[in-house]
Amino acid sequence: MGKARKKNRTHKKVEEGENPNAVKTPKTFVMRSGEVGHSVMGLVNDIRRLMEPNTATKLRERKNNRLRDFVAVAGPLGVTHFVILSRTEHGTNMRISRVPRGPTLSFQVKTYSLAKDIIAMQKSPKSPGLEFQVAPLLVLNNFGDSNEMKLMSTVFQNMFPPINIQTMQLADARRVVLLNYNSETKHIDFRHYNVAVKPVGISKSIKRVITTGVPDLQGFEDISDYVLRGAFASESDVEDGPDSTVTLGQDFVGRNNRRQDQRAIKLVELGPRMELRLVKIQAGMCDGDILYHDIVKRTPEELKAQKAERQKKMQEKAARRKEQEQNVVKKKAEKAAEKEAHRIATGGAPRKPEDEEEEDTKGKRKRAADDEEEEDEEEDVPEYNDSDDYSDMGDMAPQFSDDDEGEFSGEDDDQMEGFSDDDE
């Protein structure tokens, strides 16, 4: 019955024009963990602004919220990634986690600048227009071929909507996020730019007339004096480099930016600006095996002993769960026996096996009806797209378990703090 309902829902989506196999747009929750202070909270808001429109800009966390609370609402809301910022006495940290199974990338934020600081440093800051109505493009540079670099690149790419070159509109290329990896320092430069175009081959004064339409004639006799005096501007104002000059394939936003026109590309930084360092990669959702660690290294013997210890704990946990299930069955049987003894003591007739079978049948029917109602309620709930499964990690063997984090937090300056494993 349930399979038939799911099949009918799939046919309904196809009839309505929705492709059930289409890749869903990724959505991100950006949140803080614990007390972070005014500056880090500003960074949280800037990252939310950067991820628009595929984020919850007005998300409000409470002190009693736990990670499992956000995981519970992530499915119905179609959220695919969490970005969690926290602050400790050692500095600011950021974690990027794939919902709901992981992996989780932990970064140390070495330095950062808020968007308001970036705009304050600009000579002629521009007010943002409609740039945040479309998702930014992502550019990755100098990411190597190692397993941790490949995994990190995949996580970053899946945070932003995929690009189809055949159907993409040029007007949608309004912003760009640039991530540059420095192999010498092991730092990642994070930048956020606005993409603008300007005319080429003309003086600065003519550019101002074309782009704004209202020139400032203060200090000039008339418009001819404005144009002629502007013609003696510096060579850098008149000509733009060939590396930044392109031919527009489609109409672009702005005045007179038509198809086949020559324009120079100009990037204006919007912020925030960050310098990140990858510390570790965990296999699960903020927990699990450590697939990579930049500081703590393990020998093959230590990894083997650690794996055996983890398997032992998993077996003990399974044994406890089995014992608990047996205790539940035993208590139910004792409760049913007490109830039957009470019936007989109060003059009731003993129960027959046929009556017990009939009650079991009614209970099964009721559970089946409840399952059908739940399926009807979940008809429009988006499901997770398993196309981004990170289970194939290549040769990235676990380096140490969560039990070893005490050693990491003792002497290193990259201690991570935030949601604990019990919060899941």
Tab-separated table of C-alpha atoms in Angstrom:
chain	number	residue	atom	x	y	z
A	1	MET	CA	0.000	0.000	0.000
A	2	GLY	CA	2.766	2.406	0.988
A	3	LYS	CA	4.792	1.664	-2.172
A	4	ALA	CA	1.707	2.245	-4.309
A	5	ARG	CA	1.137	5.639	-2.680
A	6	LYS	CA	4.757	6.690	-3.272
A	7	LYS	CA	4.522	5.588	-6.893
A	8	ASN	CA	1.323	7.584	-7.393
A	9	ARG	CA	2.956	10.672	-5.872
A	10	THR	CA	5.876	10.291	-8.274
A	11	HIS	CA	3.525	10.080	-11.269
A	12	LYS	CA	1.685	13.145	-9.974
A	13	LYS	CA	4.930	15.145	-9.828
A	14	VAL	CA	5.810	14.126	-13.390
A	15	GLU	CA	2.353	15.149	-14.638
A	16	GLU	CA	2.727	18.542	-12.947
A	17	GLY	CA	6.033	19.079	-14.749
A	18	GLU	CA	8.348	18.451	-11.787
A	19	ASN	CA	11.275	16.153	-12.369
A	20	PRO	CA	11.598	13.827	-9.335
A	21	ASN	CA	15.243	13.098	-10.224
A	22	ALA	CA	16.247	16.754	-10.519
A	23	VAL	CA	19.045	18.008	-8.280
A	24	LYS	CA	17.560	20.061	-5.459
A	25	THR	CA	18.956	23.488	-4.657
A	26	PRO	CA	21.236	23.311	-1.595
A	27	LYS	CA	20.206	25.345	1.437
A	28	THR	CA	22.384	26.323	4.374
A	29	PHE	CA	21.775	27.118	8.029
A	30	VAL	CA	24.390	29.534	9.409
A	31	MET	CA	24.366	29.607	13.215
A	32	ARG	CA	26.478	30.293	16.255
A	33	SER	CA	27.337	27.888	19.074
A	34	GLY	CA	27.597	29.260	22.595
A	35	GLU	CA	28.625	32.798	23.490
A	36	VAL	CA	30.519	34.297	20.554
A	37	GLY	CA	30.490	38.047	21.115
A	38	HIS	CA	29.409	40.971	18.967
A	39	SER	CA	32.073	40.643	16.243
A	40	VAL	CA	31.564	36.923	15.575
A	41	MET	CA	27.797	37.441	15.564
A	42	GLY	CA	28.359	40.070	12.873
A	43	LEU	CA	30.359	37.492	10.914
A	44	VAL	CA	27.446	35.035	11.251
A	45	ASN	CA	25.055	37.609	9.803
A	46	ASP	CA	27.475	38.424	6.961
A	47	ILE	CA	27.763	34.757	5.972
A	48	ARG	CA	23.980	34.449	6.035
A	49	ARG	CA	23.793	37.455	3.744
A	50	LEU	CA	26.413	35.905	1.454
A	51	MET	CA	24.470	32.631	1.129
A	52	GLU	CA	21.236	34.344	0.091
A	53	PRO	CA	18.723	33.473	-1.242
A	54	ASN	CA	19.298	29.847	-0.158
A	55	THR	CA	19.562	30.396	3.576
A	56	ALA	CA	17.571	31.414	6.644
A	57	THR	CA	18.575	35.048	7.058
A	58	LYS	CA	16.409	35.628	10.143
A	59	LEU	CA	17.305	32.419	11.966
A	60	ARG	CA	17.387	32.965	15.710
A	61	GLU	CA	19.157	30.547	18.047
A	62	ARG	CA	18.265	30.147	21.695
A	63	LYS	CA	20.483	29.155	24.577
A	64	ASN	CA	18.582	25.899	25.078
A	65	ASN	CA	18.777	24.883	21.408
A	66	ARG	CA	20.770	21.756	20.632
A	67	LEU	CA	22.159	20.437	17.383
A	68	ARG	CA	19.464	17.764	17.219
A	69	ASP	CA	16.817	20.530	17.197
A	70	PHE	CA	18.208	21.967	13.967
A	71	VAL	CA	18.667	18.505	12.450
A	72	ALA	CA	14.995	17.744	13.163
A	73	VAL	CA	13.764	20.729	11.115
A	74	ALA	CA	16.431	20.477	8.405
A	75	GLY	CA	14.576	17.767	6.462
A	76	PRO	CA	11.185	19.496	6.115
A	77	LEU	CA	12.896	22.795	5.249
A	78	GLY	CA	15.230	21.225	2.670
A	79	VAL	CA	18.408	22.292	4.494
A	80	THR	CA	21.511	20.465	3.245
A	81	HIS	CA	24.409	22.106	5.147
A	82	PHE	CA	25.143	23.633	8.531
A	83	VAL	CA	27.750	26.367	9.060
A	84	ILE	CA	28.487	26.653	12.797
A	85	LEU	CA	30.694	29.379	14.252
A	86	SER	CA	32.020	29.303	17.799
A	87	ARG	CA	34.621	31.131	19.845
A	88	THR	CA	37.001	29.815	22.485
A	89	GLU	CA	39.930	31.270	24.392
A	90	HIS	CA	42.149	30.049	21.539
A	91	GLY	CA	40.253	31.864	18.770
A	92	THR	CA	37.297	31.633	16.406
A	93	ASN	CA	36.310	28.335	14.794
A	94	MET	CA	33.975	27.374	11.974
A	95	ARG	CA	32.480	23.995	11.105
A	96	ILE	CA	30.768	23.060	7.843
A	97	SER	CA	28.663	19.922	8.053
A	98	ARG	CA	26.585	18.009	5.533
A	99	VAL	CA	23.100	17.165	6.814
A	100	PRO	CA	22.261	14.595	8.080
A	101	ARG	CA	25.150	12.094	7.832
A	102	GLY	CA	28.226	14.285	7.470
A	103	PRO	CA	31.094	14.753	6.818
A	104	THR	CA	32.083	17.726	8.981
A	105	LEU	CA	34.965	20.073	8.172
A	106	SER	CA	36.453	22.031	11.093
A	107	PHE	CA	38.334	25.255	10.369
A	108	GLN	CA	40.188	27.751	12.475
A	109	VAL	CA	39.382	31.323	11.473
A	110	LYS	CA	42.806	32.950	11.583
A	111	THR	CA	41.618	36.451	10.628
A	112	TYR	CA	38.367	37.960	9.394
A	113	SER	CA	36.875	41.297	8.379
A	114	LEU	CA	33.183	42.125	8.416
A	115	ALA	CA	31.319	43.425	5.390
A	116	LYS	CA	30.869	46.856	6.960
A	117	ASP	CA	34.655	47.161	7.426
A	118	ILE	CA	35.284	46.235	3.773
A	119	ILE	CA	32.810	48.852	2.566
A	120	ALA	CA	34.263	51.486	4.882
A	121	MET	CA	37.693	51.083	3.251
A	122	GLN	CA	36.382	51.685	-0.276
A	123	LYS	CA	36.726	55.106	-1.824
A	124	SER	CA	33.351	55.029	-3.588
A	125	PRO	CA	31.218	52.306	-2.006
A	126	LYS	CA	28.168	51.171	-3.935
A	127	SER	CA	24.872	50.310	-2.328
A	128	PRO	CA	23.856	46.697	-3.092
A	129	GLY	CA	20.935	46.316	-5.456
A	130	LEU	CA	19.405	43.048	-6.579
A	131	GLU	CA	22.653	41.077	-6.388
A	132	PHE	CA	21.475	38.995	-3.434
A	133	GLN	CA	18.390	37.684	-5.213
A	134	VAL	CA	20.526	35.111	-7.036
A	135	ALA	CA	23.120	32.744	-5.584
A	136	PRO	CA	26.819	33.600	-6.033
A	137	LEU	CA	29.203	31.715	-8.278
A	138	LEU	CA	32.003	29.684	-6.700
A	139	VAL	CA	35.643	29.754	-7.841
A	140	LEU	CA	38.195	27.360	-6.289
A	141	ASN	CA	41.895	27.952	-6.903
A	142	ASN	CA	45.019	25.894	-6.042
A	143	PHE	CA	43.136	23.055	-4.363
A	144	GLY	CA	45.401	20.045	-4.747
A	145	ASP	CA	44.787	16.366	-5.510
A	146	SER	CA	45.109	14.982	-1.985
A	147	ASN	CA	42.121	13.225	-0.461
A	148	GLU	CA	41.394	15.951	2.066
A	149	MET	CA	41.590	18.643	-0.638
A	150	LYS	CA	39.203	16.697	-2.897
A	151	LEU	CA	36.729	16.216	-0.070
A	152	MET	CA	36.940	19.866	0.954
A	153	SER	CA	36.376	20.986	-2.652
A	154	THR	CA	33.333	18.721	-2.937
A	155	VAL	CA	31.798	20.106	0.251
A	156	PHE	CA	32.283	23.711	-0.889
A	157	GLN	CA	30.862	22.973	-4.343
A	158	ASN	CA	27.753	21.289	-2.949
A	159	MET	CA	26.969	24.329	-0.799
A	160	PHE	CA	26.134	26.362	-3.921
A	161	PRO	CA	23.656	25.602	-6.731
A	162	PRO	CA	25.140	23.788	-9.743
A	163	ILE	CA	25.650	25.740	-12.959
A	164	ASN	CA	24.277	24.646	-16.310
A	165	ILE	CA	26.262	26.489	-18.978
A	166	GLN	CA	23.624	25.794	-21.624
A	167	THR	CA	20.742	27.390	-19.743
A	168	MET	CA	22.459	29.893	-17.444
A	169	GLN	CA	21.593	33.562	-17.926
A	170	LEU	CA	24.463	36.052	-17.890
A	171	ALA	CA	22.413	38.382	-15.702
A	172	ASP	CA	22.517	35.750	-12.931
A	173	ALA	CA	26.311	36.122	-12.613
A	174	ARG	CA	26.046	38.970	-10.130
A	175	ARG	CA	28.343	37.779	-7.333
A	176	VAL	CA	31.299	35.436	-6.967
A	177	VAL	CA	32.874	33.682	-3.969
A	178	LEU	CA	36.608	33.039	-4.381
A	179	LEU	CA	38.490	30.427	-2.334
A	180	ASN	CA	42.249	30.357	-2.828
A	181	TYR	CA	44.406	27.722	-1.085
A	182	ASN	CA	47.998	28.592	-0.159
A	183	SER	CA	49.996	25.365	0.004
A	184	GLU	CA	52.870	27.018	1.903
A	185	THR	CA	50.830	28.404	4.791
A	186	LYS	CA	47.936	25.886	4.469
A	187	HIS	CA	45.549	28.816	4.667
A	188	ILE	CA	42.427	29.410	2.576
A	189	ASP	CA	41.679	32.985	1.489
A	190	PHE	CA	37.926	33.576	1.433
A	191	ARG	CA	36.645	36.534	-0.630
A	192	HIS	CA	33.204	37.715	-1.762
A	193	TYR	CA	32.864	40.050	-4.774
A	194	ASN	CA	30.215	41.833	-6.774
A	195	VAL	CA	30.560	41.423	-10.561
A	196	ALA	CA	30.232	44.696	-12.491
A	197	VAL	CA	31.019	45.777	-16.053
A	198	LYS	CA	32.154	49.110	-17.452
A	199	PRO	CA	32.688	50.490	-20.975
A	200	VAL	CA	36.140	50.268	-22.548
A	201	GLY	CA	38.089	52.498	-24.921
A	202	ILE	CA	36.617	55.785	-23.679
A	203	SER	CA	37.623	58.409	-21.135
A	204	LYS	CA	36.550	58.424	-17.533
A	205	SER	CA	34.199	61.367	-18.029
A	206	ILE	CA	32.376	59.653	-20.886
A	207	LYS	CA	32.080	56.496	-18.800
A	208	ARG	CA	30.415	58.521	-16.081
A	209	VAL	CA	27.926	59.967	-18.584
A	210	ILE	CA	27.107	56.519	-20.004
A	211	THR	CA	26.746	54.742	-16.670
A	212	THR	CA	25.024	57.450	-14.603
A	213	GLY	CA	23.488	59.764	-17.211
A	214	VAL	CA	23.852	62.790	-14.910
A	215	PRO	CA	27.432	64.199	-14.965
A	216	ASP	CA	28.678	66.609	-12.308
A	217	LEU	CA	29.428	69.865	-14.175
A	218	GLN	CA	30.737	71.703	-11.133
A	219	GLY	CA	33.960	73.476	-12.132
A	220	PHE	CA	33.195	73.195	-15.889
A	221	GLU	CA	31.785	75.819	-18.238
A	222	ASP	CA	29.557	73.404	-20.174
A	223	ILE	CA	29.285	69.756	-21.227
A	224	SER	CA	31.883	70.184	-24.013
A	225	ASP	CA	34.432	71.459	-21.488
A	226	TYR	CA	33.610	68.452	-19.287
A	227	VAL	CA	34.215	66.006	-22.154
A	228	LEU	CA	37.334	67.673	-23.580
A	229	ARG	CA	39.078	68.083	-20.234
A	230	GLY	CA	38.254	64.492	-19.440
A	231	ALA	CA	39.979	63.400	-22.633
A	232	PHE	CA	43.332	64.299	-21.080
A	233	ALA	CA	42.894	61.796	-18.275
A	234	SER	CA	45.545	59.253	-17.511
A	235	GLU	CA	46.101	56.327	-19.845
A	236	SER	CA	44.890	53.896	-17.221
A	237	ASP	CA	41.521	55.673	-17.170
A	238	VAL	CA	41.151	55.611	-20.938
A	239	GLU	CA	42.174	52.067	-21.747
A	240	ASP	CA	41.429	48.858	-19.921
A	241	GLY	CA	43.651	45.817	-20.023
A	242	PRO	CA	42.835	43.110	-22.585
A	243	ASP	CA	42.782	40.462	-19.838
A	244	SER	CA	39.728	42.047	-18.241
A	245	THR	CA	37.882	42.862	-21.492
A	246	VAL	CA	35.140	40.516	-22.713
A	247	THR	CA	32.362	40.474	-25.280
A	248	LEU	CA	28.938	40.166	-23.710
A	249	GLY	CA	27.152	37.054	-24.941
A	250	GLN	CA	23.840	38.248	-23.514
A	251	ASP	CA	22.333	41.437	-22.196
A	252	PHE	CA	23.746	42.248	-18.760
A	253	VAL	CA	22.346	44.316	-15.921
A	254	GLY	CA	23.012	48.046	-16.008
A	255	ARG	CA	22.656	50.764	-18.586
A	256	ASN	CA	23.661	50.084	-22.195
A	257	ASN	CA	25.137	46.659	-21.461
A	258	ARG	CA	23.811	44.946	-24.558
A	259	ARG	CA	24.777	41.781	-26.303
A	260	GLN	CA	28.009	41.847	-28.379
A	261	ASP	CA	29.251	44.991	-26.591
A	262	GLN	CA	32.838	45.187	-25.349
A	263	ARG	CA	32.988	45.558	-21.591
A	264	ALA	CA	35.652	45.365	-18.882
A	265	ILE	CA	34.949	43.138	-15.883
A	266	LYS	CA	35.289	44.819	-12.496
A	267	LEU	CA	35.122	43.008	-9.144
A	268	VAL	CA	34.024	45.024	-6.129
A	269	GLU	CA	34.551	43.317	-2.786
A	270	LEU	CA	31.425	42.991	-0.667
A	271	GLY	CA	32.754	41.061	2.318
A	272	PRO	CA	33.092	39.261	4.582
A	273	ARG	CA	36.786	38.400	4.235
A	274	MET	CA	38.257	35.397	6.041
A	275	GLU	CA	41.500	33.458	6.304
A	276	LEU	CA	40.775	29.818	7.181
A	277	ARG	CA	42.873	26.828	8.132
A	278	LEU	CA	41.551	23.269	7.872
A	279	VAL	CA	42.080	21.481	11.204
A	280	LYS	CA	40.215	18.192	10.894
A	281	ILE	CA	37.578	16.250	8.955
A	282	GLN	CA	35.061	14.037	10.737
A	283	ALA	CA	33.090	11.302	9.010
A	284	GLY	CA	29.778	12.018	10.743
A	285	MET	CA	27.615	14.952	11.691
A	286	CYS	CA	29.966	16.767	14.102
A	287	ASP	CA	31.176	13.372	15.356
A	288	GLY	CA	32.517	10.045	14.086
A	289	ASP	CA	35.929	8.911	12.937
A	290	ILE	CA	38.575	11.520	12.239
A	291	LEU	CA	39.384	11.182	8.544
A	292	TYR	CA	42.060	13.876	8.592
A	293	HIS	CA	43.828	15.940	11.217
A	294	ASP	CA	46.347	18.664	10.544
A	295	ILE	CA	48.063	18.464	13.952
A	296	VAL	CA	47.634	15.048	15.567
A	297	LYS	CA	49.062	12.100	13.631
A	298	ARG	CA	48.745	8.394	14.442
A	299	THR	CA	50.949	5.403	13.688
A	300	PRO	CA	49.430	2.302	12.043
A	301	GLU	CA	49.617	0.437	15.371
A	302	GLU	CA	47.758	3.221	17.170
A	303	LEU	CA	45.121	3.326	14.449
A	304	LYS	CA	44.620	-0.438	14.714
A	305	ALA	CA	44.280	-0.333	18.506
A	306	GLN	CA	41.958	2.623	18.255
A	307	LYS	CA	39.734	0.857	15.727
A	308	ALA	CA	39.531	-2.232	17.949
A	309	GLU	CA	38.570	-0.075	20.944
A	310	ARG	CA	35.858	1.652	18.935
A	311	GLN	CA	34.445	-1.677	17.713
A	312	LYS	CA	34.424	-2.936	21.311
A	313	LYS	CA	32.413	0.077	22.416
A	314	MET	CA	29.960	-0.422	19.558
A	315	GLN	CA	29.478	-4.071	20.539
A	316	GLU	CA	28.897	-3.109	24.168
A	317	LYS	CA	26.387	-0.518	23.070
A	318	ALA	CA	24.547	-3.083	20.913
A	319	ALA	CA	24.493	-5.543	23.829
A	320	ARG	CA	23.002	-2.910	26.139
A	321	ARG	CA	20.358	-2.061	23.556
A	322	LYS	CA	19.442	-5.727	23.169
A	323	GLU	CA	19.207	-6.136	26.940
A	324	GLN	CA	16.941	-3.097	27.158
A	325	GLU	CA	14.639	-4.504	24.485
A	326	GLN	CA	14.438	-7.804	26.354
A	327	ASN	CA	13.600	-5.960	29.560
A	328	VAL	CA	10.814	-4.075	27.805
A	329	VAL	CA	9.298	-7.321	26.506
A	330	LYS	CA	9.585	-8.890	29.953
A	331	LYS	CA	7.875	-5.934	31.638
A	332	LYS	CA	5.050	-5.994	29.102
A	333	ALA	CA	4.510	-9.697	29.757
A	334	GLU	CA	4.484	-9.151	33.537
A	335	LYS	CA	2.043	-6.274	33.168
A	336	ALA	CA	-0.268	-8.397	30.996
A	337	ALA	CA	-0.117	-11.263	33.544
A	338	GLU	CA	-0.985	-8.885	36.398
A	339	LYS	CA	-3.873	-7.492	34.406
A	340	GLU	CA	-5.176	-10.995	33.649
A	341	ALA	CA	-4.871	-12.007	37.318
A	342	HIS	CA	-6.816	-8.888	38.298
A	343	ARG	CA	-9.578	-9.792	35.860
A	344	ILE	CA	-9.944	-13.284	37.253
A	345	ALA	CA	-9.861	-11.988	40.840
A	346	THR	CA	-12.693	-9.554	40.124
A	347	GLY	CA	-14.891	-12.269	38.599
A	348	GLY	CA	-13.998	-11.863	34.952
A	349	ALA	CA	-13.698	-14.783	32.577
A	350	PRO	CA	-10.209	-15.928	31.592
A	351	ARG	CA	-9.004	-14.648	28.243
A	352	LYS	CA	-9.003	-17.051	25.337
A	353	PRO	CA	-6.185	-17.302	22.761
A	354	GLU	CA	-8.676	-16.248	20.078
A	355	ASP	CA	-9.290	-12.938	21.884
A	356	GLU	CA	-5.560	-12.197	22.042
A	357	GLU	CA	-5.157	-12.888	18.312
A	358	GLU	CA	-8.089	-10.591	17.542
A	359	GLU	CA	-6.553	-7.761	19.581
A	360	ASP	CA	-3.207	-8.248	17.835
A	361	THR	CA	-4.953	-8.015	14.455
A	362	LYS	CA	-6.732	-4.783	15.484
A	363	GLY	CA	-3.441	-3.316	16.684
A	364	LYS	CA	-1.726	-4.116	13.386
A	365	ARG	CA	-4.571	-2.521	11.411
A	366	LYS	CA	-4.375	0.627	13.552
A	367	ARG	CA	-0.611	0.905	13.052
A	368	ALA	CA	-1.032	0.443	9.293
A	369	ALA	CA	-3.655	3.216	9.211
A	370	ASP	CA	-1.350	5.521	11.164
A	371	ASP	CA	1.488	4.829	8.709
A	372	GLU	CA	-0.764	5.746	5.762
A	373	GLU	CA	-1.718	9.037	7.445
A	374	GLU	CA	1.958	9.860	8.001
A	375	GLU	CA	2.716	9.188	4.336
A	376	ASP	CA	-0.074	11.560	3.306
A	377	GLU	CA	1.345	14.270	5.576
A	378	GLU	CA	4.851	13.767	4.168
A	379	GLU	CA	3.707	13.961	0.544
A	380	ASP	CA	5.129	17.452	0.004
A	381	VAL	CA	8.121	17.113	2.328
A	382	PRO	CA	11.388	17.273	0.307
A	383	GLU	CA	13.660	14.302	0.646
A	384	TYR	CA	17.431	14.409	0.920
A	385	ASN	CA	19.338	13.999	-2.288
A	386	ASP	CA	21.712	11.100	-1.947
A	387	SER	CA	23.698	12.143	-5.015
A	388	ASP	CA	26.136	13.945	-2.684
A	389	ASP	CA	26.963	10.844	-0.661
A	390	TYR	CA	30.420	11.146	0.883
A	391	SER	CA	30.693	7.507	1.900
A	392	ASP	CA	33.435	6.880	-0.668
A	393	MET	CA	36.345	8.614	1.027
A	394	GLY	CA	39.090	6.908	-0.918
A	395	ASP	CA	42.175	6.065	1.136
A	396	MET	CA	41.385	8.491	3.955
A	397	ALA	CA	41.657	6.159	6.932
A	398	PRO	CA	40.501	7.366	10.366
A	399	GLN	CA	43.347	8.868	12.360
A	400	PHE	CA	41.812	8.982	15.815
A	401	SER	CA	38.404	8.800	17.456
A	402	ASP	CA	36.445	11.329	19.466
A	403	ASP	CA	37.868	9.818	22.655
A	404	ASP	CA	41.267	11.279	21.741
A	405	GLU	CA	40.070	14.881	21.537
A	406	GLY	CA	41.226	15.452	25.092
A	407	GLU	CA	44.806	15.178	23.908
A	408	PHE	CA	44.115	17.616	21.108
A	409	SER	CA	42.599	20.229	23.404
A	410	GLY	CA	45.406	20.159	25.923
A	411	GLU	CA	48.277	21.907	24.187
A	412	ASP	CA	47.051	22.952	20.741
A	413	ASP	CA	45.714	26.393	19.993
A	414	ASP	CA	43.017	25.026	17.685
A	415	GLN	CA	40.627	23.681	20.260
A	416	MET	CA	37.113	23.263	18.881
A	417	GLU	CA	34.109	24.073	21.041
A	418	GLY	CA	30.383	24.070	20.411
A	419	PHE	CA	27.711	21.425	20.218
A	420	SER	CA	28.730	18.263	22.010
A	421	ASP	CA	28.178	14.744	20.743
A	422	ASP	CA	25.363	14.318	23.294
A	423	ASP	CA	23.437	17.086	21.570
A	424	GLU	CA	22.749	14.946	18.561
